[in-house]
mmCIF file of C-alpha atoms (C1' of nucleotides) in Angstrom:
data_model
loop_
_atom_site.group_PDB
_atom_site.id
_atom_site.type_symbol
_atom_site.label_atom_id
_atom_site.label_comp_id
_atom_site.label_asym_id
_atom_site.label_seq_id
_atom_site.Cartn_x
_atom_site.Cartn_y
_atom_site.Cartn_z
ATOM 1 C CA MET A 592 -15.102 46.064 49.318
ATOM 2 C CA ALA A 593 -11.782 47.150 50.688
ATOM 3 C CA THR A 594 -13.787 48.816 53.396
ATOM 4 C CA LYS A 595 -15.836 45.787 54.199
ATOM 5 C CA LYS A 596 -12.809 43.555 54.375
ATOM 6 C CA ALA A 597 -10.783 46.032 56.370
ATOM 7 C CA SER A 598 -13.516 46.620 58.879
ATOM 8 C CA GLN A 599 -13.299 42.999 59.987
ATOM 9 C CA GLU A 600 -9.580 43.157 60.682
ATOM 10 C CA GLY A 601 -7.915 43.964 63.967
ATOM 11 C CA LYS A 602 -6.399 47.398 64.512
ATOM 12 C CA GLN A 603 -2.874 46.039 64.352
ATOM 13 C CA ALA A 604 -3.453 44.449 60.956
ATOM 14 C CA LEU A 605 -5.031 47.640 59.662
ATOM 15 C CA VAL A 606 -2.097 49.731 60.767
ATOM 16 C CA GLY A 607 0.203 47.208 59.109
ATOM 17 C CA ARG A 608 -1.611 47.657 55.824
ATOM 18 C CA LEU A 609 -1.878 51.413 56.173
ATOM 19 C CA MET A 610 1.830 52.143 56.204
ATOM 20 C CA PRO A 611 2.593 50.648 52.789
ATOM 21 C CA ALA A 612 -0.645 52.046 51.376
ATOM 22 C CA MET A 613 0.464 55.510 52.425
ATOM 23 C CA ARG A 614 3.885 54.974 50.956
ATOM 24 C CA ARG A 615 2.399 53.855 47.667
ATOM 25 C CA SER A 616 -0.046 56.698 47.519
ATOM 26 C CA SER A 617 2.626 59.231 48.268
ATOM 27 C CA ALA A 618 4.969 57.738 45.660
ATOM 28 C CA ALA A 619 2.140 57.921 43.148
ATOM 29 C CA GLY A 620 1.675 61.562 44.094
ATOM 30 C CA VAL A 621 5.297 62.243 43.224
ATOM 31 C CA LEU A 622 4.854 60.538 39.864
ATOM 32 C CA HIS A 623 1.748 62.608 39.246
ATOM 33 C CA GLY A 624 3.663 65.818 39.816
ATOM 34 C CA GLN A 625 6.387 64.661 37.453
ATOM 35 C CA ALA A 626 3.910 63.721 34.755
ATOM 36 C CA ILE A 627 2.210 67.108 34.950
ATOM 37 C CA ALA A 628 5.530 68.925 34.862
ATOM 38 C CA LYS A 629 6.535 67.010 31.747
ATOM 39 C CA LYS A 630 3.282 68.012 30.047
ATOM 40 C CA VAL A 631 3.779 71.638 31.007
ATOM 41 C CA GLY A 632 7.362 71.538 29.801
ATOM 42 C CA VAL A 633 9.106 72.386 33.052
ATOM 43 C CA ASN A 634 11.053 70.215 35.450
ATOM 44 C CA SER A 635 9.151 69.064 38.485
ATOM 45 C CA SER A 636 10.959 71.170 41.059
ATOM 46 C CA ASP A 637 10.155 74.271 39.028
ATOM 47 C CA LEU A 638 6.504 73.288 39.052
ATOM 48 C CA GLU A 639 6.539 72.649 42.792
ATOM 49 C CA CYS A 640 8.167 75.984 43.245
ATOM 50 C CA LEU A 641 5.483 77.687 41.177
ATOM 51 C CA ASP A 642 2.898 76.057 43.431
ATOM 52 C CA LEU A 643 4.805 77.321 46.438
ATOM 53 C CA ILE A 644 4.781 80.900 45.187
ATOM 54 C CA LEU A 645 1.102 80.569 44.396
ATOM 55 C CA LEU A 646 0.451 79.260 47.905
ATOM 56 C CA ASN A 647 2.444 81.974 49.686
ATOM 57 C CA GLY A 648 1.790 84.937 47.459
ATOM 58 C CA PRO A 649 4.442 87.049 45.709
ATOM 59 C CA SER A 650 7.827 86.155 47.171
ATOM 60 C CA THR A 651 11.372 87.389 46.966
ATOM 61 C CA ALA A 652 14.103 85.213 45.515
ATOM 62 C CA GLY A 653 15.614 84.871 48.973
ATOM 63 C CA GLU A 654 12.376 83.617 50.467
ATOM 64 C CA ILE A 655 12.121 81.038 47.730
ATOM 65 C CA ALA A 656 15.691 79.947 48.375
ATOM 66 C CA ARG A 657 14.994 79.545 52.075
ATOM 67 C CA ARG A 658 11.794 77.602 51.563
ATOM 68 C CA THR A 659 13.218 75.280 48.961
ATOM 69 C CA GLY A 660 16.680 74.905 50.412
ATOM 70 C CA LEU A 661 18.226 75.973 47.102
ATOM 71 C CA THR A 662 21.126 78.376 46.797
ATOM 72 C CA SER A 663 20.542 81.883 45.544
ATOM 73 C CA GLY A 664 22.163 81.036 42.231
ATOM 74 C CA ALA A 665 19.825 78.137 41.671
ATOM 75 C CA VAL A 666 16.828 80.328 42.440
ATOM 76 C CA THR A 667 17.972 82.895 39.904
ATOM 77 C CA GLY A 668 17.994 80.181 37.260
ATOM 78 C CA LEU A 669 14.663 78.843 38.391
ATOM 79 C CA ILE A 670 12.980 82.237 38.151
ATOM 80 C CA ASP A 671 14.625 82.797 34.764
ATOM 81 C CA ARG A 672 13.075 79.598 33.448
ATOM 82 C CA LEU A 673 9.613 80.304 34.828
ATOM 83 C CA GLU A 674 9.809 83.864 33.555
ATOM 84 C CA ARG A 675 10.849 82.697 30.095
ATOM 85 C CA LEU A 676 7.629 80.675 30.009
ATOM 86 C CA ASP A 677 5.658 83.711 31.164
ATOM 87 C CA LEU A 678 4.456 81.816 34.239
ATOM 88 C CA VAL A 679 5.859 84.372 36.678
ATOM 89 C CA GLU A 680 7.120 87.920 36.471
ATOM 90 C CA ARG A 681 9.802 89.799 38.358
ATOM 91 C CA MET A 682 8.736 93.026 40.024
ATOM 92 C CA ALA A 683 10.823 95.564 41.816
ATOM 93 C CA ASP A 684 10.038 95.891 45.512
ATOM 94 C CA ALA A 685 9.096 99.507 46.049
ATOM 95 C CA ASN A 686 10.426 99.582 49.610
ATOM 96 C CA ASP A 687 13.700 97.756 49.133
ATOM 97 C CA ARG A 688 15.191 98.038 45.710
ATOM 98 C CA ARG A 689 17.619 95.188 46.269
ATOM 99 C CA LYS A 690 14.702 92.806 46.424
ATOM 100 C CA VAL A 691 13.033 91.147 43.502
ATOM 101 C CA LEU A 692 9.463 90.068 44.006
ATOM 102 C CA VAL A 693 8.314 87.101 41.986
ATOM 103 C CA ARG A 694 4.645 86.991 41.176
ATOM 104 C CA VAL A 695 2.725 84.177 39.508
ATOM 105 C CA ARG A 696 0.943 85.283 36.361
ATOM 106 C CA GLU A 697 -2.426 83.879 37.300
ATOM 107 C CA ASP A 698 -3.813 84.695 33.877
ATOM 108 C CA LYS A 699 -1.287 82.303 32.319
ATOM 109 C CA ILE A 700 -1.511 79.251 34.545
ATOM 110 C CA GLY A 701 -4.993 78.123 33.575
ATOM 111 C CA PRO A 702 -3.742 75.253 31.411
ATOM 112 C CA ILE A 703 -1.672 73.968 34.329
ATOM 113 C CA GLY A 704 -4.652 74.000 36.653
ATOM 114 C CA ALA A 705 -6.611 72.122 34.010
ATOM 115 C CA LEU A 706 -4.065 69.308 34.178
ATOM 116 C CA PHE A 707 -4.687 68.939 37.889
ATOM 117 C CA SER A 708 -8.458 68.995 37.743
ATOM 118 C CA PRO A 709 -9.089 65.419 36.571
ATOM 119 C CA LEU A 710 -7.270 64.217 39.667
ATOM 120 C CA GLU A 711 -9.128 66.627 41.888
ATOM 121 C CA LYS A 712 -12.369 65.402 40.401
ATOM 122 C CA SER A 713 -11.476 61.757 41.052
ATOM 123 C CA ILE A 714 -10.429 62.486 44.594
ATOM 124 C CA GLY A 715 -13.583 64.505 45.056
ATOM 125 C CA ALA A 716 -15.620 61.530 43.908
ATOM 126 C CA ILE A 717 -13.925 59.312 46.466
ATOM 127 C CA LEU A 718 -14.493 61.832 49.224
ATOM 128 C CA ALA A 719 -18.138 62.250 48.262
ATOM 129 C CA GLY A 720 -18.716 58.633 49.273
ATOM 130 C CA TYR A 721 -17.698 59.242 52.878
ATOM 131 C CA SER A 722 -19.857 60.346 55.761
ATOM 132 C CA ARG A 723 -19.223 63.555 57.632
ATOM 133 C CA GLU A 724 -17.560 61.588 60.407
ATOM 134 C CA GLU A 725 -15.289 59.752 57.991
ATOM 135 C CA LEU A 726 -14.265 63.007 56.343
ATOM 136 C CA ALA A 727 -13.513 64.436 59.755
ATOM 137 C CA THR A 728 -11.252 61.462 60.440
ATOM 138 C CA LEU A 729 -9.369 62.005 57.191
ATOM 139 C CA LEU A 730 -8.963 65.700 57.840
ATOM 140 C CA ASP A 731 -7.735 65.043 61.346
ATOM 141 C CA PHE A 732 -5.201 62.558 60.092
ATOM 142 C CA PHE A 733 -3.832 64.783 57.326
ATOM 143 C CA GLU A 734 -3.515 67.766 59.621
ATOM 144 C CA ARG A 735 -1.748 65.789 62.288
ATOM 145 C CA SER A 736 0.495 63.848 59.932
ATOM 146 C CA GLY A 737 1.481 67.098 58.222
ATOM 147 C CA GLU A 738 2.518 68.465 61.587
ATOM 148 C CA VAL A 739 4.646 65.495 62.585
ATOM 149 C CA LEU A 740 6.239 65.442 59.143
ATOM 150 C CA LEU A 741 7.296 69.064 59.408
ATOM 151 C CA ALA A 742 8.543 68.534 62.930
ATOM 152 C CA ARG A 743 10.642 65.594 61.803
ATOM 153 C CA VAL A 744 12.003 67.524 58.823
ATOM 154 C CA ALA A 745 13.108 70.305 61.162
ATOM 155 C CA GLU A 746 14.794 67.706 63.369
ATOM 156 C CA LEU A 747 16.580 66.128 60.415
ATOM 157 C CA ASN A 748 17.790 69.389 58.964
ATOM 158 C CA GLY A 749 18.535 71.251 62.141
ATOM 159 C CA GLY A 750 21.939 70.116 63.436
ATOM 160 C CA LYS A 751 21.808 66.636 64.984
ATOM 161 C CA MET B 727 -9.844 69.581 68.864
ATOM 162 C CA ALA B 728 -9.492 69.523 65.128
ATOM 163 C CA THR B 729 -11.716 66.478 65.254
ATOM 164 C CA LYS B 730 -14.327 68.057 67.416
ATOM 165 C CA LYS B 731 -14.477 71.158 65.310
ATOM 166 C CA ALA B 732 -14.464 69.232 62.057
ATOM 167 C CA SER B 733 -17.248 66.929 63.121
ATOM 168 C CA GLN B 734 -19.608 69.881 63.381
ATOM 169 C CA GLU B 735 -18.973 71.081 59.861
ATOM 170 C CA GLY B 736 -20.885 70.131 56.737
ATOM 171 C CA LYS B 737 -19.409 67.684 54.300
ATOM 172 C CA GLN B 738 -18.728 70.381 51.749
ATOM 173 C CA ALA B 739 -16.719 72.438 54.194
ATOM 174 C CA LEU B 740 -14.778 69.372 55.273
ATOM 175 C CA VAL B 741 -13.878 68.487 51.699
ATOM 176 C CA GLY B 742 -12.811 72.078 51.168
ATOM 177 C CA ARG B 743 -10.413 71.836 54.076
ATOM 178 C CA LEU B 744 -9.203 68.387 53.134
ATOM 179 C CA MET B 745 -7.752 69.300 49.758
ATOM 180 C CA PRO B 746 -5.241 71.856 51.056
ATOM 181 C CA ALA B 747 -4.472 69.652 54.069
ATOM 182 C CA MET B 748 -3.586 66.847 51.699
ATOM 183 C CA ARG B 749 -1.445 69.142 49.583
ATOM 184 C CA ARG B 750 0.419 70.378 52.640
ATOM 185 C CA SER B 751 0.923 66.931 54.025
ATOM 186 C CA SER B 752 2.184 65.652 50.723
ATOM 187 C CA ALA B 753 4.541 68.616 50.317
ATOM 188 C CA ALA B 754 5.864 67.905 53.807
ATOM 189 C CA GLY B 755 6.359 64.301 52.746
ATOM 190 C CA VAL B 756 8.532 65.458 49.857
ATOM 191 C CA LEU B 757 10.613 67.595 52.203
ATOM 192 C CA HIS B 758 10.985 64.635 54.539
ATOM 193 C CA GLY B 759 12.313 62.473 51.721
ATOM 194 C CA GLN B 760 14.792 65.171 50.736
ATOM 195 C CA ALA B 761 16.006 65.612 54.280
ATOM 196 C CA ILE B 762 16.569 61.874 54.688
ATOM 197 C CA ALA B 763 18.352 61.649 51.339
ATOM 198 C CA LYS B 764 20.694 64.437 52.347
ATOM 199 C CA LYS B 765 21.514 62.604 55.580
ATOM 200 C CA VAL B 766 22.151 59.357 53.715
ATOM 201 C CA GLY B 767 24.283 61.098 51.135
ATOM 202 C CA VAL B 768 22.265 60.286 48.029
ATOM 203 C CA ASN B 769 20.041 62.463 45.917
ATOM 204 C CA SER B 770 16.365 62.172 46.630
ATOM 205 C CA SER B 771 15.319 60.441 43.433
ATOM 206 C CA ASP B 772 17.901 57.722 44.089
ATOM 207 C CA LEU B 773 16.427 57.210 47.535
ATOM 208 C CA GLU B 774 12.884 57.092 46.183
ATOM 209 C CA CYS B 775 14.028 54.605 43.644
ATOM 210 C CA LEU B 776 15.593 52.436 46.331
ATOM 211 C CA ASP B 777 12.269 52.496 48.154
ATOM 212 C CA LEU B 778 10.532 51.532 44.939
ATOM 213 C CA ILE B 779 12.751 48.493 44.444
ATOM 214 C CA LEU B 780 12.242 47.536 48.057
ATOM 215 C CA LEU B 781 8.488 47.830 47.643
ATOM 216 C CA ASN B 782 8.302 45.852 44.409
ATOM 217 C CA GLY B 783 11.019 43.307 44.996
ATOM 218 C CA PRO B 784 14.036 42.724 42.745
ATOM 219 C CA SER B 785 13.472 44.595 39.500
ATOM 220 C CA THR B 786 15.123 44.895 36.124
ATOM 221 C CA ALA B 787 16.604 48.169 34.954
ATOM 222 C CA GLY B 788 13.836 48.442 32.388
ATOM 223 C CA GLU B 789 11.099 48.071 34.983
ATOM 224 C CA ILE B 790 12.716 50.783 37.039
ATOM 225 C CA ALA B 791 12.901 53.023 33.996
ATOM 226 C CA ARG B 792 9.236 52.470 33.238
ATOM 227 C CA ARG B 793 8.110 53.071 36.799
ATOM 228 C CA THR B 794 10.175 56.189 37.297
ATOM 229 C CA GLY B 795 9.819 57.609 33.812
ATOM 230 C CA LEU B 796 13.605 57.837 33.488
ATOM 231 C CA THR B 797 15.485 56.854 30.361
ATOM 232 C CA SER B 798 17.516 53.660 30.330
ATOM 233 C CA GLY B 799 20.744 55.614 30.407
ATOM 234 C CA ALA B 800 19.671 57.443 33.531
ATOM 235 C CA VAL B 801 18.719 54.176 35.222
ATOM 236 C CA THR B 802 22.132 52.723 34.507
ATOM 237 C CA GLY B 803 23.720 55.665 36.282
ATOM 238 C CA LEU B 804 21.251 55.443 39.134
ATOM 239 C CA ILE B 805 21.982 51.759 39.733
ATOM 240 C CA ASP B 806 25.709 52.466 39.459
ATOM 241 C CA ARG B 807 25.434 55.023 42.246
ATOM 242 C CA LEU B 808 23.342 52.808 44.526
ATOM 243 C CA GLU B 809 25.665 49.888 43.848
ATOM 244 C CA ARG B 810 28.719 51.969 44.617
ATOM 245 C CA LEU B 811 27.194 52.601 48.047
ATOM 246 C CA ASP B 812 26.509 48.886 48.432
ATOM 247 C CA LEU B 813 22.791 49.553 48.809
ATOM 248 C CA VAL B 814 21.807 47.329 45.874
ATOM 249 C CA GLU B 815 23.444 44.619 43.814
ATOM 250 C CA ARG B 816 23.113 43.568 40.190
ATOM 251 C CA MET B 817 22.238 39.930 39.501
ATOM 252 C CA ALA B 818 21.966 38.133 36.201
ATOM 253 C CA ASP B 819 18.464 36.949 35.337
ATOM 254 C CA ALA B 820 18.691 33.189 34.835
ATOM 255 C CA ASN B 821 15.844 33.084 32.309
ATOM 256 C CA ASP B 822 16.758 36.074 30.170
ATOM 257 C CA ARG B 823 20.407 36.891 30.098
ATOM 258 C CA ARG B 824 19.852 40.322 28.610
ATOM 259 C CA LYS B 825 18.182 41.349 31.832
ATOM 260 C CA VAL B 826 19.882 42.630 34.942
ATOM 261 C CA LEU B 827 18.005 42.221 38.178
ATOM 262 C CA VAL B 828 18.583 44.828 40.833
ATOM 263 C CA ARG B 829 18.163 43.673 44.389
ATOM 264 C CA VAL B 830 18.235 45.775 47.527
ATOM 265 C CA ARG B 831 20.874 44.670 50.006
ATOM 266 C CA GLU B 832 18.574 44.482 52.972
ATOM 267 C CA ASP B 833 21.506 43.855 55.298
ATOM 268 C CA LYS B 834 22.941 47.264 54.404
ATOM 269 C CA ILE B 835 19.943 49.557 54.612
ATOM 270 C CA GLY B 836 19.426 49.437 58.347
ATOM 271 C CA PRO B 837 20.789 52.946 58.926
ATOM 272 C CA ILE B 838 18.392 54.304 56.333
ATOM 273 C CA GLY B 839 15.443 52.566 57.947
ATOM 274 C CA ALA B 840 16.516 54.048 61.250
ATOM 275 C CA LEU B 841 16.134 57.536 59.798
ATOM 276 C CA PHE B 842 12.547 56.742 58.871
ATOM 277 C CA SER B 843 11.553 55.181 62.138
ATOM 278 C CA PRO B 844 10.993 58.341 64.191
ATOM 279 C CA LEU B 845 8.418 59.364 61.629
ATOM 280 C CA GLU B 846 6.864 55.919 61.587
ATOM 281 C CA LYS B 847 6.661 56.013 65.329
ATOM 282 C CA SER B 848 4.921 59.387 65.292
ATOM 283 C CA ILE B 849 2.494 58.280 62.632
ATOM 284 C CA GLY B 850 1.931 55.067 64.561
ATOM 285 C CA ALA B 851 1.068 57.111 67.624
ATOM 286 C CA ILE B 852 -1.495 59.067 65.659
ATOM 287 C CA LEU B 853 -2.984 55.901 64.219
ATOM 288 C CA ALA B 854 -3.160 54.282 67.631
ATOM 289 C CA GLY B 855 -5.712 56.872 68.633
ATOM 290 C CA TYR B 856 -8.191 55.814 65.976
ATOM 291 C CA SER B 857 -10.862 53.160 66.206
ATOM 292 C CA ARG B 858 -10.899 50.135 63.946
ATOM 293 C CA GLU B 859 -13.554 51.801 61.813
ATOM 294 C CA GLU B 860 -11.547 55.001 61.479
ATOM 295 C CA LEU B 861 -8.456 53.053 60.480
ATOM 296 C CA ALA B 862 -10.515 51.215 57.894
ATOM 297 C CA THR B 863 -11.612 54.560 56.482
ATOM 298 C CA LEU B 864 -8.038 55.764 56.207
ATOM 299 C CA LEU B 865 -6.905 52.546 54.570
ATOM 300 C CA ASP B 866 -9.760 52.680 52.125
ATOM 301 C CA PHE B 867 -8.926 56.241 51.202
ATOM 302 C CA PHE B 868 -5.217 55.630 50.699
ATOM 303 C CA GLU B 869 -5.812 52.561 48.583
ATOM 304 C CA ARG B 870 -8.341 54.275 46.407
ATOM 305 C CA SER B 871 -6.455 57.532 46.062
ATOM 306 C CA GLY B 872 -3.322 55.576 45.140
ATOM 307 C CA GLU B 873 -5.295 53.873 42.399
ATOM 308 C CA VAL B 874 -6.720 57.047 40.905
ATOM 309 C CA LEU B 875 -3.315 58.699 41.079
ATOM 310 C CA LEU B 876 -1.690 55.895 39.153
ATOM 311 C CA ALA B 877 -4.533 55.841 36.649
ATOM 312 C CA ARG B 878 -4.158 59.562 36.082
ATOM 313 C CA VAL B 879 -0.392 59.253 35.743
ATOM 314 C CA ALA B 880 -0.892 56.587 33.074
ATOM 315 C CA GLU B 881 -3.336 58.886 31.293
ATOM 316 C CA LEU B 882 -0.906 61.799 31.429
ATOM 317 C CA ASN B 883 2.051 59.801 30.204
ATOM 318 C CA GLY B 884 0.328 57.554 27.720
ATOM 319 C CA GLY B 885 -0.202 59.526 24.518
ATOM 320 C CA LYS B 886 -3.034 62.110 24.879
ATOM 321 C "C1'" DG C 1084 17.973 25.359 12.403
ATOM 322 C "C1'" DC C 1085 18.573 30.199 10.546
ATOM 323 C "C1'" DC C 1086 17.794 34.847 9.787
ATOM 324 C "C1'" DA C 1087 15.440 39.074 10.656
ATOM 325 C "C1'" DT C 1088 13.567 41.702 14.094
ATOM 326 C "C1'" DA C 1089 12.694 42.981 18.723
ATOM 327 C "C1'" DT C 1090 14.182 43.631 23.389
ATOM 328 C "C1'" DC C 1091 17.329 44.860 27.075
ATOM 329 C "C1'" DT C 1092 21.204 47.166 29.095
ATOM 330 C "C1'" DC C 1093 24.976 50.014 28.686
ATOM 331 C "C1'" DT C 1094 28.055 53.816 26.556
ATOM 332 C "C1'" DC C 1095 28.942 58.381 25.116
ATOM 333 C "C1'" DA C 1096 28.258 63.188 23.813
ATOM 334 C "C1'" DT C 1097 25.509 66.878 24.904
ATOM 335 C "C1'" DT C 1098 22.521 69.573 27.759
ATOM 336 C "C1'" DT C 1099 20.492 71.126 31.997
ATOM 337 C "C1'" DA C 1100 20.540 72.627 36.593
ATOM 338 C "C1'" DC C 1101 22.927 72.739 40.986
ATOM 339 C "C1'" DT C 1102 26.707 74.488 44.207
ATOM 340 C "C1'" DA C 1103 30.216 77.629 45.834
ATOM 341 C "C1'" DA C 1104 32.511 81.716 45.514
ATOM 342 C "C1'" DG C 1105 32.399 86.159 44.632
ATOM 343 C "C1'" DA C 1106 30.737 90.592 42.157
ATOM 344 C "C1'" DT C 1107 27.367 94.249 42.247
ATOM 345 C "C1'" DA C 1108 23.960 97.128 44.157
ATOM 346 C "C1'" DA C 1109 21.090 98.841 47.808
ATOM 347 C "C1'" DA C 1110 19.880 99.429 52.664
ATOM 348 C "C1'" DT C 1111 21.225 100.217 57.455
ATOM 349 C "C1'" DA C 1112 24.243 101.200 61.587
ATOM 350 C "C1'" DG C 1113 27.578 103.973 63.706
ATOM 351 C "C1'" DC D 661 29.770 109.549 55.252
ATOM 352 C "C1'" DT D 662 31.807 105.140 55.775
ATOM 353 C "C1'" DA D 663 31.499 100.384 56.987
ATOM 354 C "C1'" DT D 664 28.769 96.584 57.290
ATOM 355 C "C1'" DT D 665 25.031 93.797 56.118
ATOM 356 C "C1'" DT D 666 21.579 92.148 52.992
ATOM 357 C "C1'" DA D 667 19.818 90.608 48.457
ATOM 358 C "C1'" DT D 668 20.345 89.169 43.868
ATOM 359 C "C1'" DC D 669 22.940 87.890 40.069
ATOM 360 C "C1'" DT D 670 27.228 85.976 37.608
ATOM 361 C "C1'" DT D 671 30.515 82.504 36.649
ATOM 362 C "C1'" DA D 672 33.275 78.174 36.801
ATOM 363 C "C1'" DG D 673 33.002 73.632 37.880
ATOM 364 C "C1'" DT D 674 30.263 69.349 38.672
ATOM 365 C "C1'" DA D 675 26.480 65.951 38.828
ATOM 366 C "C1'" DA D 676 22.947 63.785 36.587
ATOM 367 C "C1'" DA D 677 19.559 63.652 32.790
ATOM 368 C "C1'" DT D 678 18.567 63.026 27.726
ATOM 369 C "C1'" DG D 679 18.921 60.942 23.148
ATOM 370 C "C1'" DA D 680 21.212 58.237 19.904
ATOM 371 C "C1'" DG D 681 23.114 54.191 19.152
ATOM 372 C "C1'" DA D 682 26.180 49.815 20.083
ATOM 373 C "C1'" DG D 683 26.402 45.123 21.707
ATOM 374 C "C1'" DA D 684 24.262 41.006 23.460
ATOM 375 C "C1'" DT D 685 20.427 38.002 23.840
ATOM 376 C "C1'" DA D 686 15.784 36.369 22.804
ATOM 377 C "C1'" DT D 687 11.857 35.306 19.657
ATOM 378 C "C1'" DG D 688 9.027 34.246 15.570
ATOM 379 C "C1'" DG D 689 8.510 33.098 10.604
ATOM 380 C "C1'" DC D 690 10.244 30.321 7.166
#
DNA sequence: GCCATATCTCTCATTTACTAAGATAAATAG
DNA sequence: CTATTTATCTTAGTAAATGAGAGATATGGC
């Protein structure tokens, strides 16, 4: 229905509708993260940070600080909170004993993953309705938009 | 290139690549918002909230609280901060004098819009390369994913 | 119309989490 | 071995959220 209607519009009109649709969807994504965090009982930046560690593998406090833009003191507190909930654990780095490696306790994060799966299922259902070509278009767009976003973030943060 | 490669893959493989691409792109979107907020001199939830009011038109404090999940006390402080920067103004609601309408001062947010426009331009350039049908696919996806996100957020917050 | 109740925003005390500065400990360079 | 650098943690101060509740206005039953 949306598809049928949209397919009769000109490119310009479609682009005009896409921008706000993206904004809305991304705002809803933020709300989703917040809602999950509330259920889990952590604040949403802690949850994002947990995801980050999961994505990048065991990380030192300094790496986390650099990636998140937090100060070292804030990261100490963040790890303390996640550790108190048994979601991560601190490990000594064998090579450099100043470092503290933070590792996600994958055996303890099952319930968090379960909170994400209804969304993943819904999104999966939407994606299942697309052709291979349509999926390729979506993938292309997300990869390219991710790149320009990161480039712009670097521009905004770096000097200027 | 990404397109060419992707178009030769099976649907399953494409979906498998899409999920992380979406996560990355959305994480980059969060970083972008934070970087802009820092430039503007507000915290990032205040900026998101400003965007929300702009998107939905003049809103009462209660509506903002409901949409953001903040408490009424937090919303008062949030509006105070935005008002102090002259980015919004409080107006009495003529019909219900308990209510306070918050309106974005569109004449004062130009510099903020300017910070977003390089990104919009880059995204626009990406979109310009797609056919009408491809744009329709993207629009369809963003509209539908926005809907399922909001539905899931409601489910997470409402009871259960 | 009047009263009880509900709704809406704001206030205030408390709590949470961040920053900035600096202390501590370990690694590395000279 | 000493000086410097690197990495994390500690602490004091600050910003912003929560939760409880006050004050003002609206609404529905009588």
